[in-house]
C-alpha cells in the first residue's frame, strides 16, 4: 500500500466536476509533479488532500488511515503540510513569529499555553532561516516583505513545520531564475526524507526535479510516468493540442 | 537583548498596577475611592474586551452577558446576607416575597456561600461563553456575524432576566445588598479595603492577560485574529483557541461585573444591556483595543470624563463623548496605546540611533 492513495476522488462545485474520479498513489519519499492545463484540477486536488475542500465522493488514505473527512488541523497533525498558490503567511506578525507558529509539533492549547517563545531561534529554525536567506528580516512584519521574500517565508515555514507530506502549489511563481534554482536545490534536499507533491508550470523546473509526473485533464488522470514518457504520450499531446505539446505549456 | 524587550513590555503594566495600588495612600475621600474603584471595575471589563477583540478578532458586542452574570452571582450572595433583616420571613429576599414565592429556589441555595458566589462569578460567564463559542467557532463563524450573534445572545439573556421576575428581581434587579465579607474583612464599597480588592483584581487580570498574550497560545490567537484560517494547516485547532480566548474574556468580564455590583450595591438588567456593552467597545477603541492596558486606561479616562462632563453639561455630554470617539477612530485607529507606542518607538529609535553612532568607531576598529 502506498503512503498516499486517492481512490475515485471527486468534487463538484455547482455541478461542475473539478475533480472527477481521480486515482493517484504516491510512495513514501517520492517527489511527484502534477501537471495540467488551467482548470485541470491540480490545485483542487491539493485542497482535497489537505482538507480545505471536502470531496463529494471517493476516499483519501494517508499512511493507511482514512482521512477523507478529517478536519484540516487533524490532517496537519498527521503530517500534511501545504504551501498555497498565493503565498499565505500571517501579514500582521513578524517573520520570527510566523516561524514560531510553524513550529507546531505540539499544537494543543494546553501545550502552547505553557510555552513562551523567546527571541532565540531553535537550531532547526536558525538553519532554515539561513537556507532561505531571511536572517536580516526576522523582525520585519511579514506584510512588508517583497513577493519573493513572502514565497521564501512560506517555504521556510513548511520546512520548520517539517511535515511528512508536503503539498506545494506553484512554489516558484514570481521567482527569478536564481531563486528557482535555489528552490530546486531545496527540493533535492527534501527528496527521500519527505513526500512531496508539487504543482508547477515551469517545465524547466519540473524537468530538474521530477521523477514521476502525473498529468491531469478535466479532473482525471490523463497520463503518468517519467518525463520522457509524458512528453511522447499521444494523449497528452492531444490534450495540449494547439499549444505545441506540453513542453510549451 | 531578549530580557530588555520583555521587561520593556511589562514595564507599563507594572507602573500602572503600582500606581493604582498606591492611590489609597494619597486619596482618603471615601466617595472618590468609591468612584475610582468603579472606574477600575469598568477598566477590567474593557481589558476583557480587548483580549477577545483586539488580540483575537472576536468582536463581542455581548460583553454584558459575562459582566451581568458576574454581577448577579455576587448580588445573589449579598442579597441572601441581608434578607433576614428586611423581610424576616424565613430569610427570603424581599422581591421573592412580593412575587409570592414561599421558599428559596434551589439554584439560590448555594449562594449562601461567598466562595461559591466568587467561583460562580468567574466560572459561569466562562461556561456560557464556551458553550456559545463552541457552536460559533466550530461552524467557522467569524467577523461581523460573531458581533451579531453575541448581540442577540445579550438581548436574550437580558430578556430572560427581566422576565423571570420571581427569581431575578425583574426590571428592578437585586437591590439593597449587604457588604461582601471574606476572611474577616468587610468590603465596605467606600473603604480602602474595597478599593484594594478592585485594584487587586484588575492588576491580577492585567498581568494574567499579559502573560497569556505573550504565550505561544497568544501568538496563535493573534495569527487567527489576522483573519486567516492558515493556522489550521499547521495543526492548530482554531475553534478551541477561539473558545479559550472567548471564555477567558468572559471570565474577566464576570469579575468586572461582580466588582461593579459590589460598588453600586445592586445588580440590574441594565448591566447586561446593549448600552453598557457598546460603551465597552468605545472604551476599548479609545484606549486601544490592541493593548489590555490601553483599553483599561481608555475605560478609566472615558468614564472619568463622562463623570465630570455629565455634571457640567447635563444633556450634551453624550454628544461630546460621541465626538471624542469619532476623533479617536479617525485619527488614532490604535487608540491611546497606539499613540504611546509610536511615541515610544520614536524615542527609542532616537536613542538607538545615538548608540549606533557612538558604537560605530569601535565597530570599525574591530573590523580592522
Coordinates of C-alpha atoms in Angstrom, one line a residue:
Chain A
X1 CA 0.0 0.0 0.0
X2 CA 1.3 3.4 -0.9
X3 CA 1.8 6.3 1.5
X4 CA -0.9 8.4 -0.1
X5 CA -3.7 7.0 -2.0
X6 CA -6.6 8.7 -3.7
X7 CA -9.5 6.4 -4.8
X8 CA -12.1 7.7 -7.2
X9 CA -11.9 11.1 -5.7
X10 CA -14.4 13.6 -6.9
X11 CA -15.7 17.0 -6.0
X12 CA -18.3 19.1 -7.8
X13 CA -18.8 22.9 -7.5
X14 CA -22.4 23.7 -8.5
X15 CA -22.5 20.7 -10.9
X16 CA -19.0 21.3 -12.3
X17 CA -16.8 18.4 -11.5
X18 CA -13.4 19.9 -10.8
X19 CA -12.0 16.6 -9.8
X20 CA -13.8 13.6 -11.4
X21 CA -12.9 10.1 -10.3
X22 CA -9.2 10.7 -9.7
X23 CA -7.0 7.8 -8.7
X24 CA -3.5 8.5 -7.5
X25 CA -0.9 6.8 -5.4
X26 CA 2.3 8.3 -4.1
X27 CA 5.0 6.3 -2.4
X28 CA 6.8 7.5 0.8
X29 CA 9.7 9.8 0.0
X30 CA 8.6 10.3 -3.6
X31 CA 8.6 13.7 -5.4
X32 CA 5.6 13.8 -7.6
X33 CA 4.7 16.6 -10.0
X34 CA 1.2 17.4 -11.0
X35 CA 0.8 18.9 -14.5
X36 CA -2.2 20.0 -16.4
X37 CA -3.8 23.0 -18.1
X38 CA -5.7 25.6 -16.2
X39 CA -8.8 24.1 -14.6
X40 CA -7.4 20.6 -14.9
X41 CA -8.0 20.2 -11.1
X42 CA -4.4 20.4 -9.8
X43 CA -4.9 22.9 -7.0
X44 CA -8.3 21.4 -6.2
X45 CA -6.6 18.0 -5.7
X46 CA -4.2 19.6 -3.2
X47 CA -7.1 21.3 -1.5
X48 CA -8.8 17.9 -1.2
X49 CA -5.7 16.3 0.3
X50 CA -5.1 19.0 2.9
X51 CA -8.8 19.3 3.7
X52 CA -9.6 22.8 2.6
X53 CA -12.2 21.3 0.2
X54 CA -14.5 18.4 1.2
X55 CA -14.9 15.7 -1.5
X56 CA -18.3 14.7 -2.8
X57 CA -17.1 11.2 -3.4
X58 CA -14.1 8.8 -3.2
X59 CA -11.5 8.2 -0.5
X60 CA -8.2 9.6 0.7
X61 CA -5.8 7.3 2.6
X62 CA -2.7 8.6 4.2
X63 CA -0.4 6.1 5.7
X64 CA -3.3 3.6 5.8
X65 CA -5.6 6.0 7.7
X66 CA -8.7 7.2 6.0
X67 CA -8.6 10.9 6.3
X68 CA -11.3 11.7 3.7
X69 CA -13.5 13.6 6.2
X70 CA -10.9 14.7 8.8
X71 CA -10.8 18.4 9.5
X72 CA -7.7 20.3 8.3
X73 CA -5.9 20.5 11.6
X74 CA -6.1 16.7 12.2
X75 CA -4.6 16.1 8.8
X76 CA -1.9 18.6 9.5
X77 CA -1.2 16.7 12.8
X78 CA -0.9 13.5 10.7
X79 CA 1.8 15.2 8.7
X80 CA 0.2 17.1 5.8
X81 CA 1.7 20.5 5.1
X82 CA 0.6 22.9 2.4
X83 CA 2.0 25.8 0.5
X84 CA -0.6 27.8 -1.2
X85 CA -0.5 29.3 -4.7
X86 CA -0.9 32.8 -3.3
X87 CA 1.7 33.0 -0.6
X88 CA -0.2 32.7 2.7
X89 CA 1.6 34.0 5.7
X90 CA 0.5 36.0 8.7
X91 CA 0.9 39.5 7.5
X92 CA 0.4 41.2 10.9
X93 CA 3.2 39.1 12.5
X94 CA 6.9 39.4 12.2
X95 CA 8.9 36.8 10.3
X96 CA 10.2 35.4 13.6
X97 CA 6.6 35.0 14.8
X98 CA 5.5 33.4 11.6
X99 CA 8.3 30.8 12.0
X100 CA 7.3 30.2 15.6
X101 CA 3.7 29.4 14.6
X102 CA 5.1 27.0 12.0
X103 CA 7.0 25.2 14.8
X104 CA 3.9 23.2 15.5
X105 CA 4.9 19.9 16.9
X106 CA 2.6 20.4 20.0
X107 CA -0.4 22.4 18.7
X108 CA -2.8 21.7 21.5
X109 CA -3.8 24.8 23.6
X110 CA -2.6 23.2 26.9
X111 CA 0.9 22.9 25.4
X112 CA 1.0 26.3 23.8
X113 CA -0.3 28.0 26.9
X114 CA 2.8 26.9 28.8
X115 CA 5.2 27.8 26.0
X116 CA 6.8 31.2 25.9
X117 CA 8.6 31.8 22.7
X118 CA 11.8 33.8 23.3
X119 CA 13.8 35.7 20.8
X120 CA 16.4 33.0 20.4
X121 CA 15.8 30.7 17.4
X122 CA 16.0 27.0 17.8
X123 CA 18.9 25.4 15.9
X124 CA 16.4 24.0 13.3
X125 CA 14.7 27.3 12.7
X126 CA 18.1 29.1 12.5
X127 CA 19.2 26.6 9.9
X128 CA 16.0 27.1 7.8
X129 CA 16.3 30.9 8.1
X130 CA 19.8 30.7 6.7
X131 CA 18.7 28.4 3.8
X132 CA 16.1 30.8 2.7
X133 CA 18.1 33.9 3.4
X134 CA 15.8 35.7 5.7
X135 CA 18.3 36.3 8.5
X136 CA 18.1 40.1 8.2
X137 CA 14.3 40.2 8.0
X138 CA 13.5 38.3 11.2
X139 CA 11.8 41.3 12.9
X140 CA 10.2 42.6 9.7
X141 CA 6.4 42.4 9.6
X142 CA 5.5 39.7 7.0
X143 CA 3.2 42.1 5.3
X144 CA 6.2 44.3 4.5
X145 CA 8.1 41.6 2.7
X146 CA 8.5 41.6 -1.1
X147 CA 6.6 39.0 -3.1
X148 CA 9.7 36.8 -3.5
X149 CA 10.6 37.0 0.2
X150 CA 7.0 36.1 1.1
X151 CA 7.4 33.0 -1.0
X152 CA 10.6 32.1 0.8
X153 CA 8.9 32.7 4.2
X154 CA 6.2 30.3 3.4
X155 CA 8.7 27.7 2.2
X156 CA 10.7 28.3 5.4
X157 CA 7.5 27.8 7.4
X158 CA 6.9 24.5 5.7
X159 CA 10.5 23.4 6.3
X160 CA 10.1 24.3 10.0
X161 CA 6.8 22.5 10.2
X162 CA 8.7 19.5 8.9
X163 CA 5.6 17.7 7.6
X164 CA 5.9 14.1 6.2
X165 CA 3.8 15.1 3.2
X166 CA 4.4 18.5 1.7
X167 CA 1.9 19.9 -0.9
X168 CA 3.4 22.7 -2.9
X169 CA 1.3 24.8 -5.2
X170 CA 3.5 26.7 -7.7
X171 CA 6.4 27.2 -5.4
X172 CA 8.4 29.2 -8.0
X173 CA 5.7 31.6 -9.2
X174 CA 7.2 35.0 -9.3
X175 CA 10.8 33.9 -8.6
X176 CA 13.9 34.9 -10.5
X177 CA 15.9 32.2 -12.3
X178 CA 18.4 32.2 -9.5
X179 CA 15.7 31.8 -6.9
X180 CA 14.1 29.0 -8.9
X181 CA 17.5 27.3 -8.9
X182 CA 17.7 27.7 -5.1
X183 CA 14.2 26.2 -4.7
X184 CA 15.1 23.2 -6.8
X185 CA 18.2 22.7 -4.6
X186 CA 15.9 22.8 -1.5
X187 CA 13.6 20.2 -3.1
X188 CA 16.6 17.9 -3.8
X189 CA 17.4 18.0 -0.1
X190 CA 13.9 17.2 0.9
X191 CA 13.6 14.3 -1.5
X192 CA 13.6 11.0 0.2
X193 CA 13.0 12.4 3.7
X194 CA 9.7 13.9 2.8
X195 CA 7.0 13.0 0.4
X196 CA 6.3 15.9 -2.0
X197 CA 3.5 16.7 -4.4
X198 CA 4.3 19.8 -6.5
X199 CA 2.1 21.6 -8.9
X200 CA 4.2 23.6 -11.2
X201 CA 4.0 25.3 -14.6
X202 CA 7.7 26.0 -15.1
X203 CA 8.7 23.0 -17.3
X204 CA 12.4 23.7 -16.8
X205 CA 11.9 23.4 -13.0
X206 CA 9.8 20.2 -13.5
X207 CA 12.5 18.6 -15.6
X208 CA 15.1 19.4 -13.0
X209 CA 13.2 17.9 -10.0
X210 CA 10.6 15.4 -11.2
X211 CA 10.9 11.6 -11.1
X212 CA 7.3 10.8 -11.8
X213 CA 4.8 13.2 -13.3
X214 CA 1.0 12.9 -13.3
X215 CA -0.9 14.8 -15.9
X216 CA -4.4 15.8 -15.1
X217 CA -7.0 16.7 -17.6
X218 CA -10.6 17.7 -16.7
X219 CA -10.3 16.4 -13.2
X220 CA -8.9 12.9 -14.2
X221 CA -5.6 11.3 -14.5
X222 CA -4.6 11.5 -18.2
X223 CA -1.1 10.1 -18.1
X224 CA 1.6 9.2 -15.6
X225 CA 5.3 8.4 -15.8
X226 CA 8.8 9.8 -16.1
X227 CA 9.2 13.0 -18.2
X228 CA 10.3 11.2 -21.4
X229 CA 7.1 9.1 -21.4
X230 CA 4.9 12.1 -20.7
X231 CA 6.4 14.2 -23.4
X232 CA 5.8 11.5 -26.0
X233 CA 2.4 10.4 -24.9
X234 CA -0.1 11.0 -27.7
X235 CA -2.9 11.6 -25.2
X236 CA -1.0 14.4 -23.6
X237 CA -0.1 15.8 -27.0
X238 CA -3.8 15.8 -27.9
X239 CA -4.9 17.5 -24.7
X240 CA -2.4 20.2 -25.2
X241 CA -3.1 20.4 -29.0
X242 CA -2.6 23.9 -30.3
X243 CA -0.1 24.9 -27.7
X244 CA 2.6 22.7 -29.3
X245 CA 2.7 20.0 -26.7
X246 CA 3.5 20.0 -23.0
X247 CA 7.0 21.4 -23.4
X248 CA 5.4 24.7 -24.4
X249 CA 2.6 24.7 -21.9
Chain B
X1 CA 18.5 41.6 24.2
X2 CA 15.6 39.3 25.0
X3 CA 15.4 40.4 28.6
X4 CA 15.3 44.0 27.7
X5 CA 12.4 43.6 25.3
X6 CA 10.2 41.6 27.6
X7 CA 11.0 44.0 30.5
X8 CA 10.1 46.9 28.3
X9 CA 6.8 45.3 27.5
X10 CA 6.0 44.6 31.1
X11 CA 7.1 47.9 32.4
X12 CA 4.0 50.0 31.6
X13 CA 1.8 47.3 33.2
X14 CA 3.9 47.2 36.4
X15 CA 3.9 51.0 36.6
X16 CA 0.2 51.1 36.1
X17 CA -0.5 48.4 38.7
X18 CA 1.8 50.1 41.2
X19 CA 0.1 53.4 40.5
X20 CA -3.5 52.2 41.1
X21 CA -2.4 50.3 44.2
X22 CA -0.8 53.5 45.6
X23 CA -4.0 55.6 45.2
X24 CA -5.5 55.0 48.7
X25 CA -2.3 56.3 50.3
X26 CA -2.9 59.7 48.6
X27 CA -6.7 59.8 48.4
X28 CA -8.6 59.4 51.6
X29 CA -12.0 60.8 50.5
X30 CA -14.4 57.7 50.6
X31 CA -16.5 59.0 47.7
X32 CA -13.5 59.4 45.5
X33 CA -12.2 56.0 46.4
X34 CA -15.6 54.5 45.6
X35 CA -15.6 56.3 42.2
X36 CA -12.1 55.1 41.4
X37 CA -13.0 51.6 42.4
X38 CA -15.9 51.7 40.0
X39 CA -13.7 53.0 37.1
X40 CA -11.2 50.2 37.8
X41 CA -14.0 47.6 37.5
X42 CA -15.1 49.1 34.2
X43 CA -11.4 49.2 33.2
X44 CA -11.3 45.4 33.7
X45 CA -14.4 45.0 31.5
X46 CA -12.7 46.9 28.8
X47 CA -9.5 44.9 29.1
X48 CA -11.6 41.7 28.8
X49 CA -13.0 43.0 25.5
X50 CA -9.5 44.0 24.3
X51 CA -8.4 40.4 24.9
X52 CA -11.1 38.9 22.6
X53 CA -11.5 41.8 20.1
X54 CA -8.0 43.3 19.9
X55 CA -5.9 40.1 20.1
X56 CA -8.2 37.5 18.6
X57 CA -10.5 39.5 16.3
X58 CA -13.6 38.3 18.1
X59 CA -15.8 41.4 18.4
X60 CA -18.1 40.5 21.3
X61 CA -20.9 43.0 21.4
X62 CA -22.5 41.0 24.1
X63 CA -19.7 41.5 26.7
X64 CA -22.6 42.5 29.0
X65 CA -23.6 38.8 29.3
X66 CA -20.4 37.9 31.2
X67 CA -20.5 41.2 33.1
X68 CA -24.1 40.8 34.1
X69 CA -23.7 37.1 35.1
X70 CA -20.8 38.0 37.3
X71 CA -22.8 40.9 38.8
X72 CA -25.9 38.7 39.5
X73 CA -23.8 35.9 41.0
X74 CA -22.4 38.3 43.6
X75 CA -25.6 40.2 44.1
X76 CA -27.4 36.9 44.9
X77 CA -24.9 36.1 47.6
X78 CA -25.1 39.7 49.1
X79 CA -28.9 39.7 48.9
X80 CA -29.0 36.4 50.9
X81 CA -26.8 38.0 53.5
X82 CA -29.3 40.9 54.0
X83 CA -32.7 39.4 53.6
X84 CA -33.5 38.3 57.1
X85 CA -33.2 41.9 58.3
X86 CA -35.5 43.2 55.6
X87 CA -38.2 40.6 55.4
X88 CA -37.9 38.3 58.4
X89 CA -39.8 35.6 56.6
X90 CA -37.5 32.5 56.5
X91 CA -34.7 34.6 55.0
X92 CA -36.5 35.0 51.7
X93 CA -35.3 38.0 49.6
X94 CA -37.9 40.8 49.5
X95 CA -38.7 40.6 45.8
X96 CA -39.4 36.9 46.1
X97 CA -42.0 37.6 48.8
X98 CA -43.6 40.2 46.6
X99 CA -43.8 37.6 43.8
X100 CA -45.5 35.1 46.2
X101 CA -42.6 32.6 46.4
X102 CA -42.7 30.7 49.6
X103 CA -39.3 29.1 49.6
X104 CA -35.8 29.9 48.2
X105 CA -35.3 28.3 44.7
X106 CA -32.8 25.5 44.6
X107 CA -30.3 27.4 42.5
X108 CA -30.2 30.2 45.0
X109 CA -29.3 27.9 47.8
X110 CA -25.5 27.6 47.1
X111 CA -25.2 31.4 47.0
X112 CA -25.3 31.4 50.8
X113 CA -21.6 30.7 50.4
X114 CA -19.4 33.6 49.5
X115 CA -16.8 31.3 48.0
X116 CA -19.4 29.8 45.8
X117 CA -20.6 33.2 44.6
X118 CA -17.0 34.2 43.8
X119 CA -16.4 30.9 41.8
X120 CA -19.7 31.4 40.0
X121 CA -18.9 35.0 39.0
X122 CA -15.7 33.7 37.5
X123 CA -16.8 30.4 36.0
X124 CA -20.4 30.9 35.0
X125 CA -19.6 33.5 32.3
X126 CA -16.7 31.3 31.0
X127 CA -19.1 28.3 30.8
X128 CA -21.7 30.3 28.9
X129 CA -19.1 31.7 26.6
X130 CA -17.5 28.4 26.0
X131 CA -20.9 26.9 25.0
X132 CA -21.8 29.7 22.7
X133 CA -18.2 29.8 21.3
X134 CA -18.3 26.1 20.7
X135 CA -21.3 26.4 18.4
X136 CA -20.0 29.6 16.7
X137 CA -16.4 28.7 16.2
X138 CA -17.0 25.1 15.2
X139 CA -19.2 26.4 12.4
X140 CA -16.4 28.8 11.4
X141 CA -18.5 31.9 12.1
X142 CA -16.3 35.0 12.1
X143 CA -16.2 38.7 11.8
X144 CA -19.4 40.7 11.7
X145 CA -21.6 37.6 12.3
X146 CA -19.9 37.0 15.6
X147 CA -20.9 40.6 16.5
X148 CA -24.5 39.9 15.5
X149 CA -24.7 36.6 17.4
X150 CA -23.2 37.9 20.6
X151 CA -25.5 40.9 20.4
X152 CA -28.5 38.5 20.1
X153 CA -27.2 36.5 23.0
X154 CA -27.1 39.7 25.0
X155 CA -30.7 40.5 24.2
X156 CA -31.9 37.0 25.0
X157 CA -30.1 37.0 28.4
X158 CA -31.4 40.4 29.2
X159 CA -35.0 39.4 28.4
X160 CA -34.6 36.2 30.4
X161 CA -33.5 38.1 33.5
X162 CA -36.2 40.7 33.1
X163 CA -38.9 38.1 32.5
X164 CA -38.0 35.8 35.4
X165 CA -39.0 38.4 38.0
X166 CA -39.6 36.0 40.8
X167 CA -36.0 34.7 40.6
X168 CA -34.1 37.7 39.4
X169 CA -36.0 40.7 40.6
X170 CA -37.1 41.6 37.1
X171 CA -36.5 45.1 35.8
X172 CA -35.5 46.3 39.3
X173 CA -32.8 43.7 39.6
X174 CA -31.4 42.8 43.0
X175 CA -31.2 45.8 45.3
X176 CA -30.3 46.6 48.9
X177 CA -27.2 44.4 49.1
X178 CA -25.0 43.7 52.1
X179 CA -21.3 44.2 52.1
X180 CA -19.1 41.4 51.0
X181 CA -17.2 39.7 53.7
X182 CA -14.3 37.3 53.4
X183 CA -11.6 36.2 55.8
X184 CA -12.9 38.6 58.5
X185 CA -12.5 41.6 56.2
X186 CA -15.7 43.6 55.4
X187 CA -15.6 45.2 51.9
X188 CA -17.5 48.4 52.5
X189 CA -17.6 49.9 49.0
X190 CA -16.4 53.3 50.4
X191 CA -13.4 51.8 52.2
X192 CA -9.8 51.4 51.1
X193 CA -10.3 47.6 51.6
X194 CA -12.8 47.5 48.8
X195 CA -10.6 49.8 46.6
X196 CA -7.7 47.3 47.1
X197 CA -10.0 44.4 46.1
X198 CA -10.9 46.2 42.9
X199 CA -7.4 47.3 42.1
X200 CA -6.0 43.9 43.0
X201 CA -8.4 42.1 40.7
X202 CA -7.6 44.5 37.9
X203 CA -3.8 44.1 38.5
X204 CA -4.1 40.4 38.7
X205 CA -6.0 40.0 35.4
X206 CA -3.9 42.6 33.6
X207 CA -0.8 40.5 34.5
X208 CA -2.6 37.2 33.7
X209 CA -3.7 38.7 30.4
X210 CA -0.3 39.9 29.6
X211 CA 1.3 36.5 30.3
X212 CA -1.5 34.9 28.2
X213 CA -0.9 37.1 25.2
X214 CA 2.9 36.6 25.4
X215 CA 2.5 32.8 25.4
X216 CA 2.6 30.8 22.3
X217 CA -1.2 30.3 22.5
X218 CA -1.5 34.1 22.5
X219 CA 0.7 34.2 19.3
X220 CA -1.6 31.6 17.7
X221 CA -4.6 33.7 18.6
X222 CA -3.0 36.8 17.1
X223 CA -2.4 34.8 14.0
X224 CA -6.1 33.7 14.0
X225 CA -7.1 37.3 14.6
X226 CA -5.4 38.5 11.5
X227 CA -8.3 36.8 9.7
X228 CA -7.0 33.7 8.0
X229 CA -7.5 30.0 8.7
X230 CA -3.9 29.3 7.8
X231 CA -3.2 28.1 11.3
X232 CA -5.4 25.0 10.6
X233 CA -2.8 23.8 8.2
X234 CA -0.2 23.8 10.9
X235 CA -2.4 21.6 13.1
X236 CA -3.9 24.2 15.4
X237 CA -7.5 23.6 16.2
X238 CA -8.7 27.1 15.6
X239 CA -12.1 26.7 17.3
X240 CA -10.7 25.6 20.6
X241 CA -8.2 28.5 20.6
X242 CA -11.1 30.9 20.0
X243 CA -13.2 29.3 22.6
X244 CA -10.4 29.7 25.1
X245 CA -9.9 33.4 24.4
X246 CA -13.6 34.0 24.4
X247 CA -14.1 32.2 27.7
X248 CA -11.2 33.9 29.4
X249 CA -12.5 37.3 28.3
X250 CA -16.0 36.4 29.6
X251 CA -14.5 35.4 32.9
X252 CA -12.7 38.7 33.2
X253 CA -15.9 40.5 32.4
X254 CA -17.6 38.4 35.1
X255 CA -15.2 39.6 37.7
X256 CA -15.6 43.2 36.5
X257 CA -19.4 42.8 36.8
X258 CA -19.0 41.3 40.3
X259 CA -17.0 44.3 41.4
X260 CA -19.4 46.6 39.8
X261 CA -22.4 45.1 41.6
X262 CA -20.4 45.4 44.9
X263 CA -19.5 49.0 44.3
X264 CA -23.0 50.1 43.3
X265 CA -24.7 47.8 45.9
X266 CA -27.2 46.5 43.4
X267 CA -27.4 44.4 40.2
X268 CA -29.9 45.2 37.4
X269 CA -30.6 44.1 33.9
X270 CA -29.0 47.3 32.6
X271 CA -25.7 45.6 33.5
X272 CA -26.4 43.2 30.6
X273 CA -27.9 45.8 28.4
X274 CA -26.9 47.0 24.9
X275 CA -25.7 50.5 26.0
X276 CA -23.1 49.2 28.5
X277 CA -21.9 46.6 26.1
X278 CA -21.4 49.1 23.3
X279 CA -19.8 51.5 25.8
X280 CA -17.2 48.9 26.5
X281 CA -16.4 48.8 22.7
X282 CA -16.0 52.5 22.8
X283 CA -13.7 52.4 25.8
X284 CA -11.6 49.7 24.2
X285 CA -11.4 51.6 20.9
X286 CA -10.4 54.9 22.6
X287 CA -7.8 53.3 24.7
X288 CA -6.5 50.9 22.0
X289 CA -8.0 47.5 21.5
X290 CA -4.7 46.0 20.7
X291 CA -3.5 46.6 24.3
X292 CA -5.0 45.3 27.5
X293 CA -3.6 48.3 29.4
X294 CA -4.6 50.7 26.7
X295 CA -8.2 49.5 26.9
X296 CA -8.2 49.8 30.7
X297 CA -6.9 53.3 30.5
X298 CA -9.4 54.1 27.9
X299 CA -12.3 53.0 30.1
X300 CA -10.9 55.0 33.1
X301 CA -10.4 58.1 31.0
X302 CA -13.8 58.0 29.2
X303 CA -15.7 57.3 32.5
X304 CA -13.7 59.9 34.3
X305 CA -14.5 62.5 31.5
X306 CA -18.1 61.3 31.4
X307 CA -18.4 61.8 35.2
X308 CA -17.1 65.4 35.1
X309 CA -18.8 66.3 31.8
X310 CA -22.2 65.0 32.7
X311 CA -22.1 67.2 35.8
X312 CA -21.4 70.4 33.8
X313 CA -23.2 69.6 30.5
X314 CA -26.2 67.7 31.7
X315 CA -27.7 66.9 28.3
X316 CA -24.9 67.3 25.9
X317 CA -22.2 65.1 27.4
X318 CA -23.1 62.2 25.2
X319 CA -22.6 64.4 22.1
X320 CA -19.1 65.3 23.4
X321 CA -18.3 61.7 24.1
X322 CA -19.5 60.7 20.6
X323 CA -17.3 63.4 19.0
X324 CA -14.3 62.1 21.1
X325 CA -15.0 58.6 19.8
X326 CA -15.1 59.7 16.2
X327 CA -12.0 61.7 16.6
X328 CA -10.1 58.8 18.1
X329 CA -11.3 56.3 15.5
X330 CA -10.4 58.7 12.6
X331 CA -7.0 60.0 13.9
X332 CA -5.8 57.3 16.3
X333 CA -7.0 53.9 14.9
X334 CA -5.0 52.1 17.5
X335 CA -6.2 54.4 20.3
X336 CA -4.2 56.0 23.0
X337 CA -2.0 52.9 23.3
X338 CA -1.1 53.2 19.6
X339 CA -0.1 56.8 20.2
X340 CA 2.0 55.9 23.2
X341 CA 3.7 53.0 21.2
X342 CA 4.6 55.1 18.3
X343 CA 6.0 57.9 20.6
X344 CA 8.0 55.2 22.5
X345 CA 9.3 53.7 19.3
X346 CA 10.4 57.2 18.1
X347 CA 12.2 57.9 21.3
X348 CA 13.9 54.5 21.5
X349 CA 14.7 54.8 17.8
X350 CA 16.5 58.1 18.5
X351 CA 18.3 56.5 21.4
X352 CA 19.3 53.6 19.3
X353 CA 20.5 56.0 16.6
X354 CA 22.7 57.7 19.1
X355 CA 24.0 54.4 20.4
X356 CA 24.8 53.2 16.9
X357 CA 26.7 56.5 16.2
X358 CA 28.8 56.1 19.3
X359 CA 29.3 52.4 18.6
X360 CA 30.3 52.9 15.0
X361 CA 34.0 53.8 15.6
X362 CA 34.6 50.7 17.7
X363 CA 32.9 48.6 15.1
X364 CA 35.3 50.0 12.6
X365 CA 38.2 49.2 14.8
X366 CA 37.0 45.6 15.3
X367 CA 36.8 45.1 11.6
X368 CA 40.4 46.1 11.2

